[in-house]
XYZ file of C-alpha atoms in Angstrom:
261
model
C -79.484 69.723 -168.138
C -79.006 69.251 -164.112
C -79.746 65.952 -162.790
C -82.679 66.103 -159.759
C -81.311 63.116 -158.361
C -77.883 62.433 -156.219
C -75.742 60.078 -158.317
C -73.021 58.163 -156.772
C -69.527 59.223 -156.093
C -67.928 57.381 -158.914
C -69.161 58.381 -162.506
C -67.978 56.986 -165.913
C -68.471 59.708 -169.425
C -68.162 57.327 -172.272
C -67.197 60.408 -174.645
C -67.714 59.613 -178.331
C -69.932 60.534 -181.448
C -73.596 59.537 -181.722
C -72.832 55.865 -182.598
C -70.152 53.168 -183.796
C -73.518 51.599 -185.564
C -76.999 51.379 -185.283
C -76.704 48.941 -182.777
C -74.741 50.480 -180.772
C -75.521 53.479 -180.179
C -73.386 55.541 -177.572
C -76.466 55.484 -175.082
C -76.991 52.042 -175.492
C -73.236 51.464 -174.965
C -74.146 53.709 -171.345
C -76.966 51.772 -170.156
C -75.027 48.373 -170.445
C -72.070 49.163 -168.804
C -74.080 51.031 -166.301
C -75.904 47.135 -166.538
C -72.517 45.308 -165.749
C -71.095 47.898 -163.234
C -74.941 47.361 -161.175
C -74.878 43.151 -161.820
C -71.428 43.776 -159.610
C -72.833 45.606 -157.190
C -70.907 48.218 -158.164
C -72.364 51.879 -157.761
C -71.869 53.983 -160.828
C -73.242 56.884 -163.011
C -72.732 56.444 -166.868
C -73.363 59.493 -168.422
C -72.331 59.967 -172.034
C -70.809 63.452 -173.859
C -70.354 63.786 -177.857
C -67.129 65.228 -179.022
C -69.026 66.541 -182.014
C -71.776 68.000 -183.561
C -74.242 67.412 -181.292
C -74.419 67.822 -177.296
C -74.406 67.399 -174.865
C -70.456 68.537 -174.236
C -68.203 67.052 -172.020
C -68.044 70.160 -169.894
C -71.636 70.364 -169.554
C -72.036 67.032 -168.032
C -68.987 66.690 -165.878
C -70.488 70.133 -164.509
C -73.522 68.399 -163.914
C -71.856 65.257 -162.349
C -70.404 67.205 -159.775
C -73.470 69.371 -158.930
C -75.012 65.852 -158.477
C -72.896 64.916 -156.226
C -69.995 62.801 -157.683
C -66.578 63.194 -156.553
C -64.435 61.030 -158.900
C -65.356 60.756 -163.345
C -63.528 58.874 -165.507
C -63.759 59.744 -169.103
C -63.383 57.069 -171.357
C -62.945 58.388 -175.249
C -65.340 56.011 -177.368
C -65.043 57.047 -180.727
C -63.929 54.311 -182.857
C -60.915 55.172 -184.068
C -59.973 57.631 -181.712
C -59.253 60.939 -183.256
C -55.685 61.295 -182.627
C -55.578 64.849 -181.471
C -57.467 64.014 -178.378
C -54.295 62.913 -176.125
C -53.051 66.468 -177.763
C -55.548 69.004 -176.313
C -58.328 67.301 -174.137
C -56.251 67.404 -170.998
C -55.026 70.515 -170.873
C -58.911 71.628 -172.032
C -60.160 69.190 -168.867
C -57.882 71.505 -166.381
C -59.136 74.838 -167.650
C -62.581 74.010 -167.162
C -61.818 72.593 -163.816
C -59.454 75.817 -163.126
C -62.204 78.034 -164.517
C -65.561 76.474 -162.997
C -63.902 75.596 -159.510
C -64.577 72.087 -159.599
C -63.252 69.949 -157.153
C -64.365 66.571 -158.696
C -61.425 64.576 -159.206
C -61.300 63.499 -162.995
C -59.224 61.519 -165.025
C -58.857 60.546 -169.067
C -59.055 56.870 -169.528
C -57.180 55.346 -173.315
C -59.412 55.385 -175.967
C -61.648 51.908 -176.072
C -60.356 51.031 -179.314
C -56.804 50.348 -177.295
C -58.829 47.715 -175.487
C -60.079 46.076 -179.004
C -59.339 43.155 -180.824
C -59.998 44.898 -184.387
C -58.210 42.143 -186.537
C -60.000 39.664 -184.985
C -63.653 41.128 -185.320
C -62.827 41.814 -188.863
C -61.852 38.096 -189.386
C -65.227 36.841 -187.786
C -66.908 39.345 -190.423
C -64.925 38.283 -193.069
C -65.347 34.477 -192.254
C -69.294 34.923 -191.384
C -72.070 33.167 -193.382
C -71.679 36.326 -196.147
C -73.337 33.978 -198.718
C -76.795 34.878 -197.313
C -75.621 39.115 -197.519
C -77.284 40.215 -200.516
C -75.782 41.461 -204.009
C -75.545 45.446 -203.934
C -76.762 45.005 -207.523
C -80.064 43.701 -206.384
C -80.627 47.033 -204.847
C -81.931 50.147 -206.752
C -79.572 52.221 -207.774
C -79.147 56.256 -206.870
C -77.299 58.921 -206.012
C -80.022 60.886 -204.085
C -83.393 61.976 -203.959
C -84.913 64.387 -206.882
C -85.373 66.944 -205.099
C -81.898 67.240 -203.889
C -80.158 68.842 -207.705
C -82.216 72.484 -206.613
C -80.407 74.903 -204.375
C -82.498 76.149 -202.140
C -83.641 79.837 -202.430
C -80.870 81.880 -199.641
C -78.989 84.853 -199.456
C -76.594 83.956 -196.696
C -74.965 80.777 -195.879
C -73.713 80.710 -192.076
C -71.341 77.810 -191.564
C -71.073 77.106 -186.827
C -68.017 75.322 -186.054
C -68.989 72.533 -183.904
C -65.827 70.143 -184.004
C -64.675 68.830 -181.012
C -62.996 72.362 -179.651
C -66.067 74.132 -180.518
C -68.368 71.919 -178.887
C -65.985 71.680 -175.652
C -66.478 75.643 -175.526
C -70.206 75.004 -176.247
C -71.173 75.584 -179.414
C -73.892 73.532 -179.801
C -76.393 75.319 -177.240
C -74.645 78.438 -179.396
C -75.866 76.555 -182.446
C -79.720 75.762 -180.868
C -79.501 80.005 -179.345
C -79.004 80.741 -183.639
C -81.494 78.964 -184.775
C -84.220 80.212 -182.285
C -83.083 83.521 -182.908
C -83.762 82.981 -186.487
C -87.157 81.523 -186.076
C -89.327 84.408 -184.924
C -87.484 86.348 -188.373
C -89.749 85.202 -191.050
C -87.231 87.154 -194.036
C -84.656 84.768 -192.714
C -86.516 81.172 -193.193
C -88.146 82.129 -196.790
C -87.052 83.929 -199.932
C -84.075 85.984 -201.260
C -83.001 87.168 -197.478
C -82.952 83.105 -196.216
C -80.394 81.983 -194.784
C -79.005 78.703 -194.675
C -77.296 77.683 -191.225
C -74.800 74.051 -191.111
C -72.724 72.850 -188.578
C -69.160 71.903 -190.230
C -66.025 70.499 -188.456
C -62.826 72.526 -187.626
C -62.505 75.793 -188.992
C -59.127 76.062 -187.085
C -58.605 79.088 -184.989
C -59.643 77.188 -182.149
C -58.678 79.354 -179.658
C -60.923 81.647 -180.826
C -63.954 79.262 -180.651
C -67.081 78.962 -180.812
C -66.928 80.215 -184.368
C -69.222 81.526 -186.622
C -68.848 81.852 -190.514
C -71.008 84.370 -192.647
C -70.721 83.792 -196.484
C -70.310 85.175 -199.109
C -69.802 88.433 -196.506
C -66.706 86.323 -195.302
C -67.038 87.420 -192.061
C -65.516 85.390 -189.061
C -67.241 85.904 -185.394
C -65.579 84.453 -182.864
C -65.534 83.527 -178.910
C -69.337 83.458 -179.545
C -71.642 84.069 -176.674
C -75.387 84.342 -176.648
C -75.468 87.676 -176.597
C -73.134 88.041 -179.655
C -75.630 85.275 -181.321
C -78.372 87.915 -181.096
C -76.548 90.805 -182.035
C -75.075 88.577 -185.394
C -79.025 88.002 -186.326
C -80.334 91.318 -185.817
C -77.875 93.368 -187.181
C -75.785 90.756 -189.852
C -78.571 88.364 -191.294
C -81.593 90.719 -190.857
C -80.316 94.155 -191.338
C -76.850 93.635 -193.422
C -75.163 95.175 -191.110
C -72.050 92.953 -189.817
C -71.889 93.338 -185.576
C -68.467 95.308 -185.976
C -67.590 94.860 -182.062
C -67.913 91.041 -182.334
C -66.501 90.804 -185.894
C -62.783 88.341 -185.269
C -61.699 88.707 -189.121
C -63.134 89.389 -192.505
C -61.818 88.725 -195.757
C -61.000 91.427 -198.637
C -63.289 91.422 -201.740
C -61.970 88.652 -204.230
C -60.399 91.709 -206.574
C -58.507 93.351 -203.129
C -54.795 91.917 -202.329
C -54.820 90.481 -198.820
C -53.718 92.633 -195.996
C -50.278 91.695 -194.976
């Protein structure tokens, strides 16, 4: 979403997951960091971007910052532990974004936040703390789940949408919302034997063809997703039962047939 107010030339983007724990959500960390800079009289905008599961994605945040007037952005990987693959793919992905979008803003990638943390000391402080005040887990009512979670809901298909780091970087979160919105108006897809269960997943692996979506039990993979392709998949495949062949990336053979070499 585009900002309605100009931003300072320098920006910091915390790139991570929704939270470390309930007291250190990514947005709370961003607010605390902004306060520290403000106390020093430093003009900086601090934003957050998510690495997986939900948006906003990093390219969208960077584009919004540049449109608002930022000329330099420092991206700090802020998940603990850091994804070890970030250093392998994120620099190139950000370079691709800058070239494809024509961005002029300088974007720098910082070391992950865990490199600045003394984790052994933190663990030692917890272990040496007043553990006697913590309740024994046996005082909690035993439970492995809610009663209603034992029944499989009626449905005909499942759709798995990849929102792993690379697919999210390519806009998977907005496409997942497009899928949910397109299905809302189709009653048959929301209840009864033709119901479609949607699930967001981590990496489905052919990342170069992302964003990715898989329809089961049909074994149909769709890649390079766009809003228009999502609409065709909903109307053609999920509603009419005919895979959108122009958009199919791969189709698994039936179990009784050998895979094609």
